[in-house]
Amino acid sequence: MEANDGEPAAKSPAEEEMTTLSRHHFGSSEDTGDVFSVTIIENMKEEYGLFVWPCSIILAEYVWQQRSRFTGASVVELGAGTSLPGLVAAKVGADVTLTDDSNRSEVLTHMRRQCDLNDIKCKIHGLPWGVWDTQTFCLCPNIILGADVLYDSCVDMSILHGYQAFDDLFATLAFLLQSCPSSVFITTYHNRSGHHLIGFLMVKWGLKCVKLLDGFSFMPSYKTSSLSGNIQLAEIVLDTANRDEKKLM
C-alpha cells in the first residue's frame, strides 16, 4: 500500500514488529573482486515473496562466484520477491530487471524498497507468467534468474492448477530465451519439486538442462550452517537441435 504521493505508506506497530533486516555478505579477503554486502528487508508476517529462502541465498552466491558472466549482461529475475540474486547481479555490473506478479503490488513495492535501501538501480516490472504485454516483449535478457520458482506442484494446489502454473512459467521462459538465443536460465530449487512434470515441460517448450549442481557444493561453509534442504542449481537453455528437427518433420 502506498500513500498518494507515491511514497510507501507508514507501517502499523504490528507490521513493524514482524519486519527484520538480514545482511548478506559476498567475497572475502582472498577475493580479487570488490567485497560487499546486501541488506534485505524481510517481513515474517507476509506471504512467501517477502522472506529470503535458502534457494535465494544459494543462487545469489552463485551469481557472485560467476560474476564475470554477469558484468555488462542484461539480467531478468523472475518471481524476484526479496530480489537478493538480482541485487547481487546489479552489484557486479549487470543491467537488472526485477519482476514479480503484477497482481502482487505489495511485493513490487517491497522490491523498490530493497533497491532504495541498497542504493542499487534496477528496473522493476510486474510480469505474470504466461501473459504477454509490451513490457514482456521489450525484455531481451542474456541471463534469466529464478530462485525457488520450480515449487512443489502438489502443495496447496490441485494437480491441474499446479500444471498450469508450471506451464505458464515455462512458456515465459521459452519466450525470453528465444528473444536472445544465447541466453540461459539459472535457477535453484528444492529437490522435492515435481521432476517428471518439469522434464515434460522442458521437452514441450524446447528446453534442455546443460548444468546441474548440488546447491551446497559451491557454498562457503560459513554460509551453509543456517541452510537446510536438498537444493539443486540448474542452467537451462533452448534445445536448438530438437527445435531444428521438429521444423524438418
PDB file of C-alpha atoms in Angstrom:
ATOM      1  CA  MET A   1       0.000   0.000   0.000  1.00  0.00           C
ATOM      2  CA  GLU A   2       1.346   3.426  -0.961  1.00  0.00           C
ATOM      3  CA  ALA A   3       0.452   6.973   0.028  1.00  0.00           C
ATOM      4  CA  ASN A   4      -0.979   9.358  -2.577  1.00  0.00           C
ATOM      5  CA  ASP A   5       2.407  10.998  -3.201  1.00  0.00           C
ATOM      6  CA  GLY A   6       3.900   7.675  -4.289  1.00  0.00           C
ATOM      7  CA  GLU A   7       5.838   7.110  -1.063  1.00  0.00           C
ATOM      8  CA  PRO A   8       5.228   3.841   0.826  1.00  0.00           C
ATOM      9  CA  ALA A   9       2.541   4.201   3.467  1.00  0.00           C
ATOM     10  CA  ALA A  10       3.646   4.066   7.108  1.00  0.00           C
ATOM     11  CA  LYS A  11       3.514   0.648   8.696  1.00  0.00           C
ATOM     12  CA  SER A  12       1.470  -0.112  11.775  1.00  0.00           C
ATOM     13  CA  PRO A  13       3.331  -1.072  15.010  1.00  0.00           C
ATOM     14  CA  ALA A  14       2.250  -4.689  14.494  1.00  0.00           C
ATOM     15  CA  GLU A  15       3.714  -4.721  10.971  1.00  0.00           C
ATOM     16  CA  GLU A  16       6.942  -3.133  12.203  1.00  0.00           C
ATOM     17  CA  GLU A  17       7.336  -5.897  14.798  1.00  0.00           C
ATOM     18  CA  MET A  18       7.264  -8.506  12.032  1.00  0.00           C
ATOM     19  CA  THR A  19       9.864  -6.712   9.886  1.00  0.00           C
ATOM     20  CA  THR A  20      13.541  -7.534  10.172  1.00  0.00           C
ATOM     21  CA  LEU A  21      16.752  -6.823   8.255  1.00  0.00           C
ATOM     22  CA  SER A  22      19.141  -9.531   7.087  1.00  0.00           C
ATOM     23  CA  ARG A  23      22.601  -8.755   5.757  1.00  0.00           C
ATOM     24  CA  HIS A  24      24.240 -10.977   3.160  1.00  0.00           C
ATOM     25  CA  HIS A  25      27.984 -10.737   2.565  1.00  0.00           C
ATOM     26  CA  PHE A  26      29.802 -11.606  -0.657  1.00  0.00           C
ATOM     27  CA  GLY A  27      33.523 -12.062  -1.115  1.00  0.00           C
ATOM     28  CA  SER A  28      36.392 -12.447   1.318  1.00  0.00           C
ATOM     29  CA  SER A  29      39.876 -11.048   1.838  1.00  0.00           C
ATOM     30  CA  GLU A  30      41.181 -13.632  -0.663  1.00  0.00           C
ATOM     31  CA  ASP A  31      38.889 -12.419  -3.455  1.00  0.00           C
ATOM     32  CA  THR A  32      40.294 -10.093  -6.089  1.00  0.00           C
ATOM     33  CA  GLY A  33      36.874  -8.532  -6.693  1.00  0.00           C
ATOM     34  CA  ASP A  34      35.117  -5.997  -4.532  1.00  0.00           C
ATOM     35  CA  VAL A  35      33.704  -7.293  -1.265  1.00  0.00           C
ATOM     36  CA  PHE A  36      30.197  -6.052  -0.492  1.00  0.00           C
ATOM     37  CA  SER A  37      27.012  -6.821   1.390  1.00  0.00           C
ATOM     38  CA  VAL A  38      23.342  -6.589   0.503  1.00  0.00           C
ATOM     39  CA  THR A  39      20.724  -5.771   3.137  1.00  0.00           C
ATOM     40  CA  ILE A  40      17.274  -7.291   2.733  1.00  0.00           C
ATOM     41  CA  ILE A  41      14.057  -6.190   4.404  1.00  0.00           C
ATOM     42  CA  GLU A  42      12.073  -9.278   5.386  1.00  0.00           C
ATOM     43  CA  ASN A  43       8.535  -9.426   6.667  1.00  0.00           C
ATOM     44  CA  MET A  44       7.840 -12.565   8.678  1.00  0.00           C
ATOM     45  CA  LYS A  45       4.094 -11.895   8.670  1.00  0.00           C
ATOM     46  CA  GLU A  46       3.631 -11.518   4.950  1.00  0.00           C
ATOM     47  CA  GLU A  47       3.436 -14.196   2.306  1.00  0.00           C
ATOM     48  CA  TYR A  48       6.130 -16.205   0.560  1.00  0.00           C
ATOM     49  CA  GLY A  49       7.590 -13.384  -1.565  1.00  0.00           C
ATOM     50  CA  LEU A  50       8.801 -11.230   1.340  1.00  0.00           C
ATOM     51  CA  PHE A  51      11.162 -13.699   3.006  1.00  0.00           C
ATOM     52  CA  VAL A  52      14.679 -14.782   1.971  1.00  0.00           C
ATOM     53  CA  TRP A  53      14.575 -18.531   1.411  1.00  0.00           C
ATOM     54  CA  PRO A  54      17.620 -20.837   1.103  1.00  0.00           C
ATOM     55  CA  CYS A  55      17.262 -21.103  -2.690  1.00  0.00           C
ATOM     56  CA  SER A  56      17.665 -17.330  -2.978  1.00  0.00           C
ATOM     57  CA  ILE A  57      20.808 -17.316  -0.806  1.00  0.00           C
ATOM     58  CA  ILE A  58      22.390 -20.111  -2.849  1.00  0.00           C
ATOM     59  CA  LEU A  59      21.539 -18.502  -6.199  1.00  0.00           C
ATOM     60  CA  ALA A  60      22.919 -15.154  -5.009  1.00  0.00           C
ATOM     61  CA  GLU A  61      26.194 -16.824  -4.011  1.00  0.00           C
ATOM     62  CA  TYR A  62      26.400 -18.476  -7.446  1.00  0.00           C
ATOM     63  CA  VAL A  63      25.908 -15.081  -9.110  1.00  0.00           C
ATOM     64  CA  TRP A  64      28.783 -13.695  -7.025  1.00  0.00           C
ATOM     65  CA  GLN A  65      31.086 -16.613  -7.873  1.00  0.00           C
ATOM     66  CA  GLN A  66      30.171 -16.368 -11.572  1.00  0.00           C
ATOM     67  CA  ARG A  67      30.335 -12.551 -11.555  1.00  0.00           C
ATOM     68  CA  SER A  68      32.476 -12.328 -14.689  1.00  0.00           C
ATOM     69  CA  ARG A  69      29.466 -13.695 -16.640  1.00  0.00           C
ATOM     70  CA  PHE A  70      27.204 -11.015 -15.212  1.00  0.00           C
ATOM     71  CA  THR A  71      29.301  -7.898 -15.693  1.00  0.00           C
ATOM     72  CA  GLY A  72      27.638  -5.944 -18.505  1.00  0.00           C
ATOM     73  CA  ALA A  73      24.925  -8.573 -19.010  1.00  0.00           C
ATOM     74  CA  SER A  74      21.203  -7.905 -19.293  1.00  0.00           C
ATOM     75  CA  VAL A  75      19.565  -9.871 -16.462  1.00  0.00           C
ATOM     76  CA  VAL A  76      15.915 -10.579 -15.631  1.00  0.00           C
ATOM     77  CA  GLU A  77      14.926 -12.152 -12.324  1.00  0.00           C
ATOM     78  CA  LEU A  78      11.587 -13.988 -12.361  1.00  0.00           C
ATOM     79  CA  GLY A  79       9.486 -14.186  -9.200  1.00  0.00           C
ATOM     80  CA  ALA A  80      12.078 -11.939  -7.580  1.00  0.00           C
ATOM     81  CA  GLY A  81      10.351 -11.295  -4.242  1.00  0.00           C
ATOM     82  CA  THR A  82      13.101 -10.067  -1.917  1.00  0.00           C
ATOM     83  CA  SER A  83      15.350  -9.924  -5.019  1.00  0.00           C
ATOM     84  CA  LEU A  84      18.654 -10.998  -3.437  1.00  0.00           C
ATOM     85  CA  PRO A  85      20.094 -12.728  -6.572  1.00  0.00           C
ATOM     86  CA  GLY A  86      19.094  -9.821  -8.828  1.00  0.00           C
ATOM     87  CA  LEU A  87      20.545  -7.241  -6.441  1.00  0.00           C
ATOM     88  CA  VAL A  88      23.857  -9.141  -6.355  1.00  0.00           C
ATOM     89  CA  ALA A  89      23.848  -9.247 -10.166  1.00  0.00           C
ATOM     90  CA  ALA A  90      23.364  -5.480 -10.230  1.00  0.00           C
ATOM     91  CA  LYS A  91      26.195  -5.005  -7.724  1.00  0.00           C
ATOM     92  CA  VAL A  92      28.622  -6.874 -10.006  1.00  0.00           C
ATOM     93  CA  GLY A  93      27.708  -4.774 -13.029  1.00  0.00           C
ATOM     94  CA  ALA A  94      24.632  -6.284 -14.675  1.00  0.00           C
ATOM     95  CA  ASP A  95      21.684  -4.303 -16.066  1.00  0.00           C
ATOM     96  CA  VAL A  96      18.926  -5.888 -13.982  1.00  0.00           C
ATOM     97  CA  THR A  97      15.163  -6.036 -14.319  1.00  0.00           C
ATOM     98  CA  LEU A  98      13.379  -7.440 -11.269  1.00  0.00           C
ATOM     99  CA  THR A  99       9.977  -8.983 -11.971  1.00  0.00           C
ATOM    100  CA  ASP A 100       7.133 -10.490  -9.984  1.00  0.00           C
ATOM    101  CA  ASP A 101       3.408 -10.957 -10.406  1.00  0.00           C
ATOM    102  CA  SER A 102       1.820  -7.624 -11.331  1.00  0.00           C
ATOM    103  CA  ASN A 103      -1.178  -8.554  -9.165  1.00  0.00           C
ATOM    104  CA  ARG A 104       1.011  -8.524  -6.054  1.00  0.00           C
ATOM    105  CA  SER A 105       1.529  -4.803  -5.605  1.00  0.00           C
ATOM    106  CA  GLU A 106       2.894  -5.226  -2.080  1.00  0.00           C
ATOM    107  CA  VAL A 107       5.737  -7.370  -3.415  1.00  0.00           C
ATOM    108  CA  LEU A 108       6.600  -4.861  -6.165  1.00  0.00           C
ATOM    109  CA  THR A 109       6.630  -2.084  -3.555  1.00  0.00           C
ATOM    110  CA  HIS A 110       8.879  -4.249  -1.384  1.00  0.00           C
ATOM    111  CA  MET A 111      11.282  -4.720  -4.321  1.00  0.00           C
ATOM    112  CA  ARG A 112      11.571  -0.937  -4.727  1.00  0.00           C
ATOM    113  CA  ARG A 113      12.384  -0.626  -1.034  1.00  0.00           C
ATOM    114  CA  GLN A 114      15.161  -3.192  -1.388  1.00  0.00           C
ATOM    115  CA  CYS A 115      16.730  -1.231  -4.239  1.00  0.00           C
ATOM    116  CA  ASP A 116      16.474   2.072  -2.360  1.00  0.00           C
ATOM    117  CA  LEU A 117      17.928   0.597   0.830  1.00  0.00           C
ATOM    118  CA  ASN A 118      20.969  -0.743  -1.038  1.00  0.00           C
ATOM    119  CA  ASP A 119      21.292   2.249  -3.393  1.00  0.00           C
ATOM    120  CA  ILE A 120      21.023  -0.052  -6.403  1.00  0.00           C
ATOM    121  CA  LYS A 121      19.440   0.891  -9.718  1.00  0.00           C
ATOM    122  CA  CYS A 122      17.154  -1.815 -11.112  1.00  0.00           C
ATOM    123  CA  LYS A 123      14.106  -1.713 -13.328  1.00  0.00           C
ATOM    124  CA  ILE A 124      11.006  -3.251 -11.722  1.00  0.00           C
ATOM    125  CA  HIS A 125       8.214  -4.784 -13.789  1.00  0.00           C
ATOM    126  CA  GLY A 126       5.037  -6.642 -12.992  1.00  0.00           C
ATOM    127  CA  LEU A 127       5.276  -9.874 -15.010  1.00  0.00           C
ATOM    128  CA  PRO A 128       2.630 -12.565 -14.536  1.00  0.00           C
ATOM    129  CA  TRP A 129       3.825 -15.769 -16.193  1.00  0.00           C
ATOM    130  CA  GLY A 130       2.143 -16.719 -19.435  1.00  0.00           C
ATOM    131  CA  VAL A 131       0.802 -13.211 -20.066  1.00  0.00           C
ATOM    132  CA  TRP A 132       2.213 -11.122 -22.894  1.00  0.00           C
ATOM    133  CA  ASP A 133       2.304  -7.335 -22.743  1.00  0.00           C
ATOM    134  CA  THR A 134       4.517  -4.532 -24.037  1.00  0.00           C
ATOM    135  CA  GLN A 135       6.946  -4.814 -21.128  1.00  0.00           C
ATOM    136  CA  THR A 136       7.423  -8.530 -21.742  1.00  0.00           C
ATOM    137  CA  PHE A 137       8.132  -8.013 -25.445  1.00  0.00           C
ATOM    138  CA  CYS A 138      10.768  -5.388 -24.582  1.00  0.00           C
ATOM    139  CA  LEU A 139      12.790  -7.803 -22.449  1.00  0.00           C
ATOM    140  CA  CYS A 140      15.840  -9.367 -24.099  1.00  0.00           C
ATOM    141  CA  PRO A 141      17.980 -10.816 -21.292  1.00  0.00           C
ATOM    142  CA  ASN A 142      21.304 -12.610 -21.598  1.00  0.00           C
ATOM    143  CA  ILE A 143      20.667 -14.278 -18.238  1.00  0.00           C
ATOM    144  CA  ILE A 144      17.381 -15.135 -16.511  1.00  0.00           C
ATOM    145  CA  LEU A 145      17.399 -15.863 -12.777  1.00  0.00           C
ATOM    146  CA  GLY A 146      14.794 -17.683 -10.724  1.00  0.00           C
ATOM    147  CA  ALA A 147      15.088 -18.816  -7.092  1.00  0.00           C
ATOM    148  CA  ASP A 148      12.555 -21.432  -5.971  1.00  0.00           C
ATOM    149  CA  VAL A 149      10.223 -20.754  -8.895  1.00  0.00           C
ATOM    150  CA  LEU A 150      10.061 -24.518  -9.552  1.00  0.00           C
ATOM    151  CA  TYR A 151       7.997 -25.055  -6.428  1.00  0.00           C
ATOM    152  CA  ASP A 152       6.201 -28.267  -5.488  1.00  0.00           C
ATOM    153  CA  SER A 153       3.085 -28.513  -7.632  1.00  0.00           C
ATOM    154  CA  CYS A 154       1.428 -30.829  -5.092  1.00  0.00           C
ATOM    155  CA  VAL A 155       1.420 -28.358  -2.203  1.00  0.00           C
ATOM    156  CA  ASP A 156      -1.680 -26.224  -1.618  1.00  0.00           C
ATOM    157  CA  MET A 157      -2.964 -26.545  -5.158  1.00  0.00           C
ATOM    158  CA  SER A 158      -4.721 -29.028  -7.382  1.00  0.00           C
ATOM    159  CA  ILE A 159      -2.730 -31.064  -9.884  1.00  0.00           C
ATOM    160  CA  LEU A 160      -4.373 -29.146 -12.756  1.00  0.00           C
ATOM    161  CA  HIS A 161      -3.606 -25.767 -11.169  1.00  0.00           C
ATOM    162  CA  GLY A 162      -0.047 -26.897 -10.486  1.00  0.00           C
ATOM    163  CA  TYR A 163       0.430 -27.926 -14.116  1.00  0.00           C
ATOM    164  CA  GLN A 164      -0.933 -24.588 -15.345  1.00  0.00           C
ATOM    165  CA  ALA A 165       1.423 -22.605 -13.084  1.00  0.00           C
ATOM    166  CA  PHE A 166       4.421 -24.597 -14.318  1.00  0.00           C
ATOM    167  CA  ASP A 167       3.268 -24.367 -17.941  1.00  0.00           C
ATOM    168  CA  ASP A 168       2.894 -20.587 -17.711  1.00  0.00           C
ATOM    169  CA  LEU A 169       6.403 -20.310 -16.235  1.00  0.00           C
ATOM    170  CA  PHE A 170       7.949 -22.424 -18.990  1.00  0.00           C
ATOM    171  CA  ALA A 171       6.019 -20.518 -21.672  1.00  0.00           C
ATOM    172  CA  THR A 172       7.518 -17.285 -20.333  1.00  0.00           C
ATOM    173  CA  LEU A 173      10.974 -18.848 -20.115  1.00  0.00           C
ATOM    174  CA  ALA A 174      10.814 -20.144 -23.685  1.00  0.00           C
ATOM    175  CA  PHE A 175       9.784 -16.712 -24.958  1.00  0.00           C
ATOM    176  CA  LEU A 176      12.587 -14.919 -23.093  1.00  0.00           C
ATOM    177  CA  LEU A 177      15.207 -17.461 -24.167  1.00  0.00           C
ATOM    178  CA  GLN A 178      14.095 -17.160 -27.799  1.00  0.00           C
ATOM    179  CA  SER A 179      14.397 -13.367 -27.629  1.00  0.00           C
ATOM    180  CA  CYS A 180      18.144 -13.857 -27.128  1.00  0.00           C
ATOM    181  CA  PRO A 181      19.110 -17.348 -28.374  1.00  0.00           C
ATOM    182  CA  SER A 182      22.431 -17.430 -26.478  1.00  0.00           C
ATOM    183  CA  SER A 183      20.717 -16.699 -23.161  1.00  0.00           C
ATOM    184  CA  VAL A 184      20.471 -19.024 -20.155  1.00  0.00           C
ATOM    185  CA  PHE A 185      18.047 -19.561 -17.289  1.00  0.00           C
ATOM    186  CA  ILE A 186      19.795 -20.181 -13.958  1.00  0.00           C
ATOM    187  CA  THR A 187      17.573 -21.484 -11.193  1.00  0.00           C
ATOM    188  CA  THR A 188      17.805 -23.016  -7.732  1.00  0.00           C
ATOM    189  CA  TYR A 189      15.066 -25.287  -6.437  1.00  0.00           C
ATOM    190  CA  HIS A 190      14.327 -27.835  -3.752  1.00  0.00           C
ATOM    191  CA  ASN A 191      14.690 -31.396  -4.942  1.00  0.00           C
ATOM    192  CA  ARG A 192      11.136 -32.026  -3.694  1.00  0.00           C
ATOM    193  CA  SER A 193       9.691 -30.494  -6.846  1.00  0.00           C
ATOM    194  CA  GLY A 194       7.818 -32.478  -9.500  1.00  0.00           C
ATOM    195  CA  HIS A 195      10.718 -33.649 -11.684  1.00  0.00           C
ATOM    196  CA  HIS A 196       8.564 -35.596 -14.145  1.00  0.00           C
ATOM    197  CA  LEU A 197       6.420 -32.530 -14.793  1.00  0.00           C
ATOM    198  CA  ILE A 198       9.495 -30.308 -15.146  1.00  0.00           C
ATOM    199  CA  GLY A 199      11.044 -32.766 -17.602  1.00  0.00           C
ATOM    200  CA  PHE A 200       7.837 -32.982 -19.632  1.00  0.00           C
ATOM    201  CA  LEU A 201       7.513 -29.200 -19.872  1.00  0.00           C
ATOM    202  CA  MET A 202      11.157 -28.759 -20.844  1.00  0.00           C
ATOM    203  CA  VAL A 203      10.561 -31.071 -23.790  1.00  0.00           C
ATOM    204  CA  LYS A 204       7.248 -29.390 -24.618  1.00  0.00           C
ATOM    205  CA  TRP A 205       8.815 -25.919 -24.735  1.00  0.00           C
ATOM    206  CA  GLY A 206      12.062 -26.969 -26.417  1.00  0.00           C
ATOM    207  CA  LEU A 207      14.438 -26.505 -23.474  1.00  0.00           C
ATOM    208  CA  LYS A 208      17.259 -28.568 -22.018  1.00  0.00           C
ATOM    209  CA  CYS A 209      19.375 -28.603 -18.869  1.00  0.00           C
ATOM    210  CA  VAL A 210      23.100 -28.067 -19.510  1.00  0.00           C
ATOM    211  CA  LYS A 211      24.351 -27.930 -15.912  1.00  0.00           C
ATOM    212  CA  LEU A 212      23.056 -29.465 -12.681  1.00  0.00           C
ATOM    213  CA  LEU A 213      24.803 -28.893  -9.343  1.00  0.00           C
ATOM    214  CA  ASP A 214      24.229 -29.707  -5.722  1.00  0.00           C
ATOM    215  CA  GLY A 215      23.381 -26.272  -4.332  1.00  0.00           C
ATOM    216  CA  PHE A 216      25.670 -26.756  -1.347  1.00  0.00           C
ATOM    217  CA  SER A 217      28.693 -27.906  -3.380  1.00  0.00           C
ATOM    218  CA  PHE A 218      29.946 -24.369  -4.077  1.00  0.00           C
ATOM    219  CA  MET A 219      28.745 -22.625  -0.921  1.00  0.00           C
ATOM    220  CA  PRO A 220      31.287 -21.360   1.645  1.00  0.00           C
ATOM    221  CA  SER A 221      30.976 -23.470   4.800  1.00  0.00           C
ATOM    222  CA  TYR A 222      30.122 -20.482   6.987  1.00  0.00           C
ATOM    223  CA  LYS A 223      27.018 -19.827   4.873  1.00  0.00           C
ATOM    224  CA  THR A 224      25.625 -23.363   4.993  1.00  0.00           C
ATOM    225  CA  SER A 225      25.144 -23.712   8.747  1.00  0.00           C
ATOM    226  CA  SER A 226      21.785 -21.927   8.701  1.00  0.00           C
ATOM    227  CA  LEU A 227      20.531 -23.564   5.484  1.00  0.00           C
ATOM    228  CA  SER A 228      18.745 -26.860   5.022  1.00  0.00           C
ATOM    229  CA  GLY A 229      17.112 -28.881   2.302  1.00  0.00           C
ATOM    230  CA  ASN A 230      18.121 -30.796  -0.811  1.00  0.00           C
ATOM    231  CA  ILE A 231      18.680 -27.878  -3.171  1.00  0.00           C
ATOM    232  CA  GLN A 232      19.902 -28.063  -6.747  1.00  0.00           C
ATOM    233  CA  LEU A 233      21.083 -25.434  -9.202  1.00  0.00           C
ATOM    234  CA  ALA A 234      20.315 -25.856 -12.888  1.00  0.00           C
ATOM    235  CA  GLU A 235      21.251 -23.957 -16.024  1.00  0.00           C
ATOM    236  CA  ILE A 236      18.633 -24.299 -18.770  1.00  0.00           C
ATOM    237  CA  VAL A 237      18.872 -23.196 -22.422  1.00  0.00           C
ATOM    238  CA  LEU A 238      16.986 -23.596 -25.678  1.00  0.00           C
ATOM    239  CA  ASP A 239      17.290 -27.087 -27.143  1.00  0.00           C
ATOM    240  CA  THR A 240      18.078 -25.849 -30.634  1.00  0.00           C
ATOM    241  CA  ALA A 241      18.868 -29.318 -32.009  1.00  0.00           C
ATOM    242  CA  ASN A 242      15.395 -30.685 -31.204  1.00  0.00           C
ATOM    243  CA  ARG A 243      13.764 -27.481 -32.436  1.00  0.00           C
ATOM    244  CA  ASP A 244      15.533 -27.831 -35.784  1.00  0.00           C
ATOM    245  CA  GLU A 245      14.461 -31.490 -36.033  1.00  0.00           C
ATOM    246  CA  LYS A 246      10.820 -30.547 -35.396  1.00  0.00           C
ATOM    247  CA  LYS A 247      10.975 -27.927 -38.166  1.00  0.00           C
ATOM    248  CA  LEU A 248      12.131 -30.603 -40.624  1.00  0.00           C
ATOM    249  CA  MET A 249       9.335 -33.026 -39.704  1.00  0.00           C
TER     250      MET A 249
END
